Coordinates of C-alpha atoms and ligand atoms in Angstrom, one line a residue:
M1 CA 0.2 -0.1 0.2
S2 CA 1.2 3.7 -0.7
D3 CA 1.1 4.9 2.9
N4 CA 1.2 8.8 3.2
K5 CA 0.8 9.7 -0.5
F6 CA -1.6 11.5 -1.8
I7 CA -2.4 10.4 -5.4
P8 CA -3.9 13.3 -7.7
Y9 CA -6.6 12.4 -10.2
G10 CA -4.2 13.5 -12.9
C11 CA -0.2 14.4 -13.3
Q12 CA 2.1 15.2 -15.6
W13 CA 5.3 12.9 -16.4
I14 CA 8.4 15.0 -16.8
D15 CA 11.9 13.3 -17.5
E16 CA 15.7 14.4 -17.6
D17 CA 14.9 14.5 -21.9
D18 CA 12.1 17.2 -21.2
I19 CA 14.0 19.1 -19.1
N20 CA 16.9 19.3 -21.4
A21 CA 14.8 20.0 -24.3
V22 CA 13.5 23.1 -22.2
V23 CA 17.2 24.4 -21.1
D24 CA 18.7 23.9 -24.9
V25 CA 16.1 26.5 -25.8
L26 CA 17.0 28.7 -23.0
R27 CA 20.7 28.6 -24.3
S28 CA 19.4 29.5 -27.6
D29 CA 18.6 32.7 -29.8
Y30 CA 14.6 32.5 -29.9
L31 CA 12.5 32.5 -26.6
T32 CA 9.5 32.7 -28.8
T33 CA 8.6 32.9 -32.1
G34 CA 11.4 30.8 -33.4
P35 CA 11.8 27.4 -34.8
K36 CA 10.6 25.2 -31.9
V37 CA 7.2 26.9 -32.4
L38 CA 6.9 25.9 -36.3
E39 CA 8.8 22.3 -35.6
F40 CA 6.2 21.3 -32.8
E41 CA 3.3 22.6 -35.1
K42 CA 4.4 20.5 -37.8
K43 CA 5.0 17.1 -35.6
F44 CA 1.5 17.9 -33.9
A45 CA -0.3 18.0 -37.1
D46 CA 1.5 15.0 -38.4
Y47 CA 0.5 13.2 -35.2
T48 CA -3.1 14.3 -35.9
G49 CA -3.1 14.0 -39.6
A50 CA -4.4 17.3 -40.2
K51 CA -2.8 19.7 -42.9
Y52 CA -2.3 22.5 -40.6
A53 CA -2.1 23.1 -36.7
V54 CA -1.6 26.5 -34.9
S55 CA 0.0 26.6 -31.4
I56 CA -1.7 28.9 -28.8
S57 CA -1.5 29.6 -25.4
N58 CA -3.7 27.2 -23.7
G59 CA -6.8 25.3 -24.5
T60 CA -9.3 27.9 -23.7
A61 CA -7.5 30.5 -26.2
A62 CA -7.6 27.4 -29.0
L63 CA -11.7 27.5 -28.3
H64 CA -11.7 31.4 -28.4
A65 CA -9.2 31.4 -31.7
A66 CA -11.6 28.3 -33.3
C67 CA -14.8 30.9 -32.6
F68 CA -13.3 33.7 -33.9
A69 CA -12.4 31.7 -37.1
A70 CA -15.8 30.2 -37.6
G71 CA -17.0 33.6 -37.7
I72 CA -18.8 33.3 -34.5
K73 CA -20.4 36.9 -33.4
E74 CA -23.1 38.7 -31.3
G75 CA -26.6 37.3 -31.9
D76 CA -25.4 33.7 -33.2
E77 CA -26.2 30.5 -31.0
V78 CA -23.9 27.4 -30.5
I79 CA -24.6 24.1 -29.5
T80 CA -22.4 22.4 -26.7
T81 CA -22.6 19.8 -23.9
P82 CA -23.3 20.8 -20.2
I83 CA -20.7 18.1 -19.1
T84 CA -17.6 19.7 -20.2
F85 CA -15.1 22.1 -18.7
A86 CA -16.7 25.9 -18.6
A87 CA -14.3 27.1 -21.3
S88 CA -15.9 25.1 -23.9
A89 CA -19.0 27.7 -23.4
N90 CA -17.0 30.8 -22.2
A91 CA -15.4 30.8 -25.8
V92 CA -19.2 31.4 -27.0
L93 CA -19.6 33.9 -24.9
Y94 CA -16.0 35.6 -25.6
Q95 CA -17.6 36.3 -28.9
G96 CA -20.7 37.7 -27.7
A97 CA -22.7 34.5 -28.9
K98 CA -24.9 32.2 -26.6
P99 CA -24.4 29.1 -25.7
V100 CA -27.1 26.2 -26.0
F101 CA -26.7 23.4 -23.9
A102 CA -28.0 20.0 -25.3
D103 CA -28.5 16.9 -23.2
I104 CA -25.8 14.1 -23.5
D105 CA -26.2 10.2 -24.2
E106 CA -27.3 8.5 -20.9
R107 CA -24.6 5.6 -21.8
T108 CA -21.3 7.3 -23.3
Y109 CA -22.2 10.8 -21.5
N110 CA -21.4 12.5 -24.9
I111 CA -23.6 14.8 -26.3
D112 CA -26.5 13.6 -28.2
P113 CA -26.8 13.9 -31.6
K114 CA -31.0 13.8 -31.0
E115 CA -30.6 16.7 -28.8
I116 CA -28.4 18.6 -30.9
E117 CA -30.8 18.6 -33.8
K118 CA -33.9 19.7 -30.9
N119 CA -31.9 22.9 -30.3
I120 CA -31.1 24.1 -33.6
T121 CA -32.7 27.8 -34.5
N122 CA -31.8 29.9 -37.5
K123 CA -29.5 31.6 -35.1
T124 CA -27.0 28.3 -34.7
K125 CA -23.9 28.8 -36.2
A126 CA -21.5 25.7 -34.8
I127 CA -21.5 22.9 -32.8
I128 CA -18.8 22.3 -30.3
P129 CA -18.9 18.6 -29.2
V130 CA -16.6 17.3 -26.4
H131 CA -15.1 13.8 -26.5
F132 CA -15.7 13.3 -22.7
T133 CA -13.1 11.5 -21.1
G134 CA -11.2 11.0 -24.2
Q135 CA -14.1 8.8 -25.9
P136 CA -15.1 10.2 -29.5
C137 CA -18.7 12.0 -30.0
D138 CA -20.9 10.4 -32.8
M139 CA -19.0 12.4 -35.3
D140 CA -20.8 10.8 -38.5
E141 CA -24.2 12.0 -37.0
I142 CA -23.1 15.4 -35.6
H143 CA -21.4 16.0 -39.3
K144 CA -24.8 15.0 -40.7
I145 CA -26.7 17.8 -38.9
A146 CA -24.1 20.4 -39.6
Q147 CA -24.0 19.8 -43.5
K148 CA -27.9 19.8 -43.1
Y149 CA -27.9 23.2 -41.4
N150 CA -24.6 24.6 -42.8
L151 CA -22.8 24.7 -39.5
M152 CA -19.0 24.7 -38.4
V153 CA -17.9 21.9 -36.2
I154 CA -15.4 22.7 -33.4
E155 CA -14.3 19.5 -31.5
D156 CA -12.9 20.3 -28.3
A157 CA -10.7 17.5 -28.1
A158 CA -8.9 18.3 -24.6
H159 CA -9.3 15.0 -23.6
A160 CA -8.8 13.1 -26.7
L161 CA -5.3 13.6 -28.1
G162 CA -4.6 9.7 -29.4
A163 CA -8.4 8.6 -29.2
E164 CA -9.8 7.1 -32.8
Y165 CA -13.2 7.3 -34.0
K166 CA -13.8 4.6 -36.6
G167 CA -10.2 3.9 -36.8
K168 CA -9.3 7.9 -37.5
R169 CA -7.4 9.7 -35.3
I170 CA -9.0 12.7 -33.7
G171 CA -7.7 15.9 -35.2
N172 CA -8.7 16.1 -38.9
L173 CA -12.4 15.3 -38.8
S174 CA -14.1 18.2 -38.5
D175 CA -13.4 22.0 -39.5
M176 CA -11.1 22.7 -36.6
T177 CA -10.3 20.6 -33.2
I178 CA -8.6 21.9 -30.4
F179 CA -6.4 20.5 -27.8
S180 CA -5.0 21.7 -24.4
F181 CA -1.3 20.8 -22.8
H182 CA -2.6 21.7 -19.1
P183 CA -0.3 19.4 -17.0
V184 CA -3.4 17.0 -16.2
K185 CA -4.1 16.4 -20.1
H186 CA -2.1 13.7 -22.4
I187 CA 1.0 15.8 -22.8
T188 CA 2.0 18.9 -21.3
T189 CA 3.6 22.2 -21.8
G190 CA 2.7 23.6 -18.6
E191 CA 0.0 25.8 -20.4
G192 CA -0.3 25.4 -24.1
G193 CA -2.8 24.7 -26.8
M194 CA -3.2 23.4 -30.5
I195 CA -5.9 24.1 -32.9
T196 CA -5.8 21.5 -36.0
T197 CA -7.7 22.4 -39.4
N198 CA -7.2 21.1 -43.0
N199 CA -8.8 24.5 -44.3
K200 CA -6.5 27.1 -45.4
E201 CA -8.7 30.0 -44.9
L202 CA -9.3 29.1 -41.2
Y203 CA -5.7 28.3 -40.6
E204 CA -5.1 32.1 -41.8
K205 CA -7.8 33.5 -39.8
L206 CA -6.4 31.6 -36.6
L207 CA -2.6 32.9 -37.3
L208 CA -3.9 36.1 -37.3
F209 CA -6.3 36.3 -34.3
R210 CA -2.9 34.4 -32.2
T211 CA -0.8 37.8 -33.0
H212 CA -2.8 40.8 -32.0
G213 CA -4.8 40.5 -35.7
I214 CA -1.2 41.8 -37.3
T215 CA 0.3 40.3 -40.3
R216 CA 3.7 41.1 -42.5
K217 CA 2.1 39.3 -45.7
R218 CA 1.8 42.0 -47.9
E219 CA -0.5 40.2 -50.4
L220 CA -3.1 40.9 -47.7
F221 CA -2.4 44.5 -46.9
E222 CA -4.9 46.9 -48.4
N223 CA -1.8 49.1 -49.6
A224 CA 0.9 46.9 -50.8
D225 CA 3.0 50.1 -51.7
E226 CA 4.1 50.7 -48.1
G227 CA 7.2 50.5 -47.2
L228 CA 9.3 47.4 -45.9
W229 CA 8.8 48.4 -42.1
F230 CA 4.8 48.4 -42.8
Y231 CA 2.8 45.6 -41.3
D232 CA -1.1 45.4 -40.8
Q233 CA -3.6 45.0 -38.5
L234 CA -6.4 43.2 -40.2
C235 CA -8.5 42.4 -37.5
L236 CA -8.6 42.4 -33.6
G237 CA -6.4 39.7 -32.4
Y238 CA -4.5 38.8 -29.2
N239 CA -1.3 37.8 -27.9
Y240 CA -2.2 34.3 -27.5
R241 CA 1.2 32.5 -28.8
M242 CA 2.9 29.6 -27.1
T243 CA 6.9 30.2 -26.5
D244 CA 9.8 28.0 -27.9
I245 CA 10.3 27.0 -24.4
Q246 CA 6.9 25.6 -24.2
C247 CA 6.8 24.3 -27.7
A248 CA 10.2 22.2 -27.0
L249 CA 8.5 20.9 -23.8
G250 CA 5.8 19.6 -26.1
L251 CA 8.0 18.3 -28.9
S252 CA 9.8 15.9 -26.6
Q253 CA 6.3 15.1 -24.6
L254 CA 4.5 14.1 -28.3
K255 CA 7.6 11.7 -28.7
K256 CA 6.1 9.7 -25.5
S257 CA 2.2 10.5 -26.1
D258 CA 1.7 6.6 -27.4
K259 CA 3.7 5.4 -24.5
F260 CA 1.6 7.4 -22.1
L261 CA -1.5 6.5 -24.0
S262 CA -1.1 2.5 -23.8
R263 CA -0.1 3.3 -20.2
R264 CA -3.8 5.3 -19.4
R265 CA -5.6 2.2 -21.4
E266 CA -3.8 -0.3 -19.1
I267 CA -4.8 1.7 -15.8
A268 CA -8.4 1.7 -17.3
E269 CA -8.5 -1.9 -18.4
I270 CA -7.6 -2.7 -14.6
Y271 CA -9.9 -0.2 -13.3
N272 CA -12.9 -1.9 -15.7
K273 CA -11.9 -5.4 -14.6
A274 CA -12.3 -4.8 -11.0
F275 CA -15.1 -2.5 -10.9
K276 CA -17.2 -4.7 -13.6
E277 CA -17.7 -7.2 -10.5
L278 CA -19.2 -4.9 -7.8
D279 CA -22.8 -4.1 -7.3
G280 CA -23.6 -0.3 -7.2
V281 CA -20.6 0.7 -9.6
I282 CA -21.0 1.5 -13.2
V283 CA -18.1 1.1 -15.2
P284 CA -17.7 3.7 -18.6
F285 CA -19.5 2.5 -21.2
Q286 CA -17.4 2.3 -24.4
K287 CA -18.9 1.9 -27.9
E288 CA -17.0 -0.5 -30.2
D289 CA -16.1 1.6 -33.2
R290 CA -14.1 4.3 -30.8
N291 CA -10.7 4.1 -29.0
S292 CA -10.8 6.2 -26.0
S293 CA -7.5 8.1 -24.9
W294 CA -8.8 7.7 -21.6
H295 CA -8.1 11.3 -20.2
L296 CA -10.8 10.5 -17.1
Y297 CA -11.7 7.7 -15.3
V298 CA -15.4 8.2 -14.3
V299 CA -17.2 5.7 -12.1
K300 CA -21.1 5.8 -11.7
F301 CA -22.6 4.8 -8.3
D302 CA -26.1 3.2 -8.2
L303 CA -26.8 5.4 -5.3
N304 CA -30.1 3.2 -4.7
T305 CA -28.0 0.4 -3.9
L306 CA -25.2 1.8 -1.6
S307 CA -25.4 3.0 2.0
M308 CA -23.5 6.3 1.4
S309 CA -24.4 9.4 -0.4
R310 CA -21.8 10.4 -3.2
R311 CA -20.7 13.4 -0.8
K312 CA -19.9 10.6 1.7
I313 CA -17.8 8.7 -1.0
Y314 CA -16.0 11.2 -2.3
D315 CA -15.2 12.4 1.4
F316 CA -14.1 8.9 2.4
L317 CA -11.7 8.7 -0.9
I318 CA -10.4 11.8 -0.3
S319 CA -9.5 11.0 3.6
Q320 CA -7.8 8.0 2.1
D321 CA -5.4 10.4 0.2
I322 CA -7.0 9.5 -3.2
G323 CA -7.3 12.7 -5.3
V324 CA -10.8 12.2 -6.4
N325 CA -12.9 14.9 -8.4
V326 CA -16.2 15.4 -10.0
H327 CA -16.2 15.9 -14.1
Y328 CA -18.2 18.0 -14.4
I329 CA -20.6 20.1 -12.8
P330 CA -23.1 21.2 -15.5
V331 CA -21.8 24.4 -17.0
Y332 CA -25.0 26.2 -16.6
Y333 CA -24.8 25.8 -12.5
L334 CA -22.4 28.1 -12.4
S335 CA -23.1 31.5 -11.0
H336 CA -22.0 33.5 -14.0
Y337 CA -24.4 31.4 -16.2
K338 CA -26.9 31.3 -13.9
K339 CA -26.9 35.4 -14.0
L340 CA -27.3 35.1 -18.1
G341 CA -30.6 33.5 -17.4
Y342 CA -29.7 29.6 -17.7
K343 CA -32.1 27.6 -15.4
K344 CA -31.9 24.0 -13.7
G345 CA -34.0 21.6 -15.8
I346 CA -32.4 22.0 -19.4
C347 CA -30.5 18.7 -19.9
K348 CA -32.2 15.8 -17.6
N349 CA -29.7 13.2 -18.3
A350 CA -26.6 15.6 -17.5
E351 CA -28.1 16.6 -13.9
K352 CA -28.9 13.1 -13.1
L353 CA -25.3 12.3 -14.1
Y354 CA -23.8 14.6 -12.3
E355 CA -25.3 13.5 -8.9
E356 CA -23.8 10.2 -9.3
I357 CA -20.4 10.2 -10.8
I358 CA -16.6 10.6 -9.1
T359 CA -13.4 10.5 -11.3
L360 CA -10.7 8.3 -10.2
P361 CA -7.1 9.1 -10.1
L362 CA -5.7 8.2 -14.2
Y363 CA -2.5 9.2 -15.4
P364 CA 0.4 7.4 -17.0
K365 CA 3.1 7.6 -14.1
M366 CA 0.6 5.9 -11.8
N367 CA 1.7 2.5 -10.6
D368 CA 0.4 -0.8 -10.2
E369 CA 0.4 -0.4 -6.5
D370 CA -1.5 2.9 -6.4
V371 CA -4.2 1.5 -8.8
E372 CA -4.3 -1.2 -6.3
Y373 CA -5.0 1.1 -3.7
V374 CA -7.8 3.0 -5.5
I375 CA -9.6 -0.5 -6.1
N376 CA -9.3 -1.6 -2.4
A377 CA -10.6 2.1 -1.2
V378 CA -13.8 1.9 -3.9
K379 CA -14.4 -2.0 -2.7
K380 CA -14.6 -0.5 1.0
V381 CA -17.3 2.0 -0.2
V382 CA -19.8 -0.5 -1.8
L383 CA -19.0 -3.9 -0.3
Ligands
PLP1 C1 -8.9 21.3 -20.3 C2 -9.8 21.6 -20.8 C3 -10.1 22.8 -21.6 C4 -9.1 24.2 -21.7 O1 -8.0 24.0 -21.6 P1 -6.7 24.9 -20.9 O2 -5.7 24.5 -21.9 O3 -7.0 24.7 -19.3 O4 -7.2 26.3 -21.0 C5 -10.9 23.1 -22.6 N1 -12.1 22.2 -22.6 C6 -11.9 20.9 -22.1 C7 -13.1 20.0 -22.0 C8 -10.9 20.5 -21.3 O5 -10.9 19.6 -20.3

């Protein structure tokens, strides 16, 4: 047993080669806008199979940039899931548009395409499906709806680096896909993010948005006769760049992503086997044609058959030094959303799920002893 050791729900894995990659950049000429940025983008595009990849300061900025590039503006509506991190919906608010929450599938906990279609109005401009825990959403059905109503699809793949949908890796299926490199995600750069796309026009818009809206590409200027010092600002962008320091770390981490991924899958398999046996515990359902990247391991408790409430289970596991969590509080339960007028009752399945779930620790550096320790603690709850 791992005594006196806190097991977090997620954690990075940094080795000496990652540290050396960062130190090399610190000794070089470029700390930002240098060669490591382009190299990371190229390698990341290759990994996901996308034509273009744009590095950006974090996953939230990636969502913001994608909403900008999709042309989301005041008066528009964008459909997403309430079972996500607030950033998926906040990005829509940044653009002055309205997030519309569509309910989830009871089994996968991903956004339900039928619920998306129910929520479409003449103001709907885009869909942001979130591959919750790393299991890809029903992308064929979502693309069909998008085509029928002429909507953009921005995949929030913050959980889904390396995940597969019908044998294809997430990252080149939709108009744009966003990733996060926060330390609990699959690979880390401290803070960082990426947007992948196959569309050149969207790619150009993302680049502009990331750098103040400013460009030195003379073919884009209104007046190409200006002196060579001249740059132009074509729209209101931000400084959302990643540094070369971060991109060097990202490159080093990306090399290990398959190793990280297979360890995540191994741990999920151990959990599945152990918890399938237990009454009162419902293991995550996986569709046949998906290969999850297992960012999170979310168990659902059948609280009718258990003597403990979810709060008691949570408190007990924390008391055992297990860093459990709840992913997610439905976004529209949060005060900022309440102030905007969202009320309980919008998404029944999501609200029910929220009462019944707990996220258990899952990260590649977790050893078998830690996994056993978590399993035994859960057994104490239900047996
Ligand atoms: C982590 C996360 C984000 C935001 O990414 P950051 O890099 O932390 O800004 C967005 N959506 C989901 C689903 C996430 O898990």
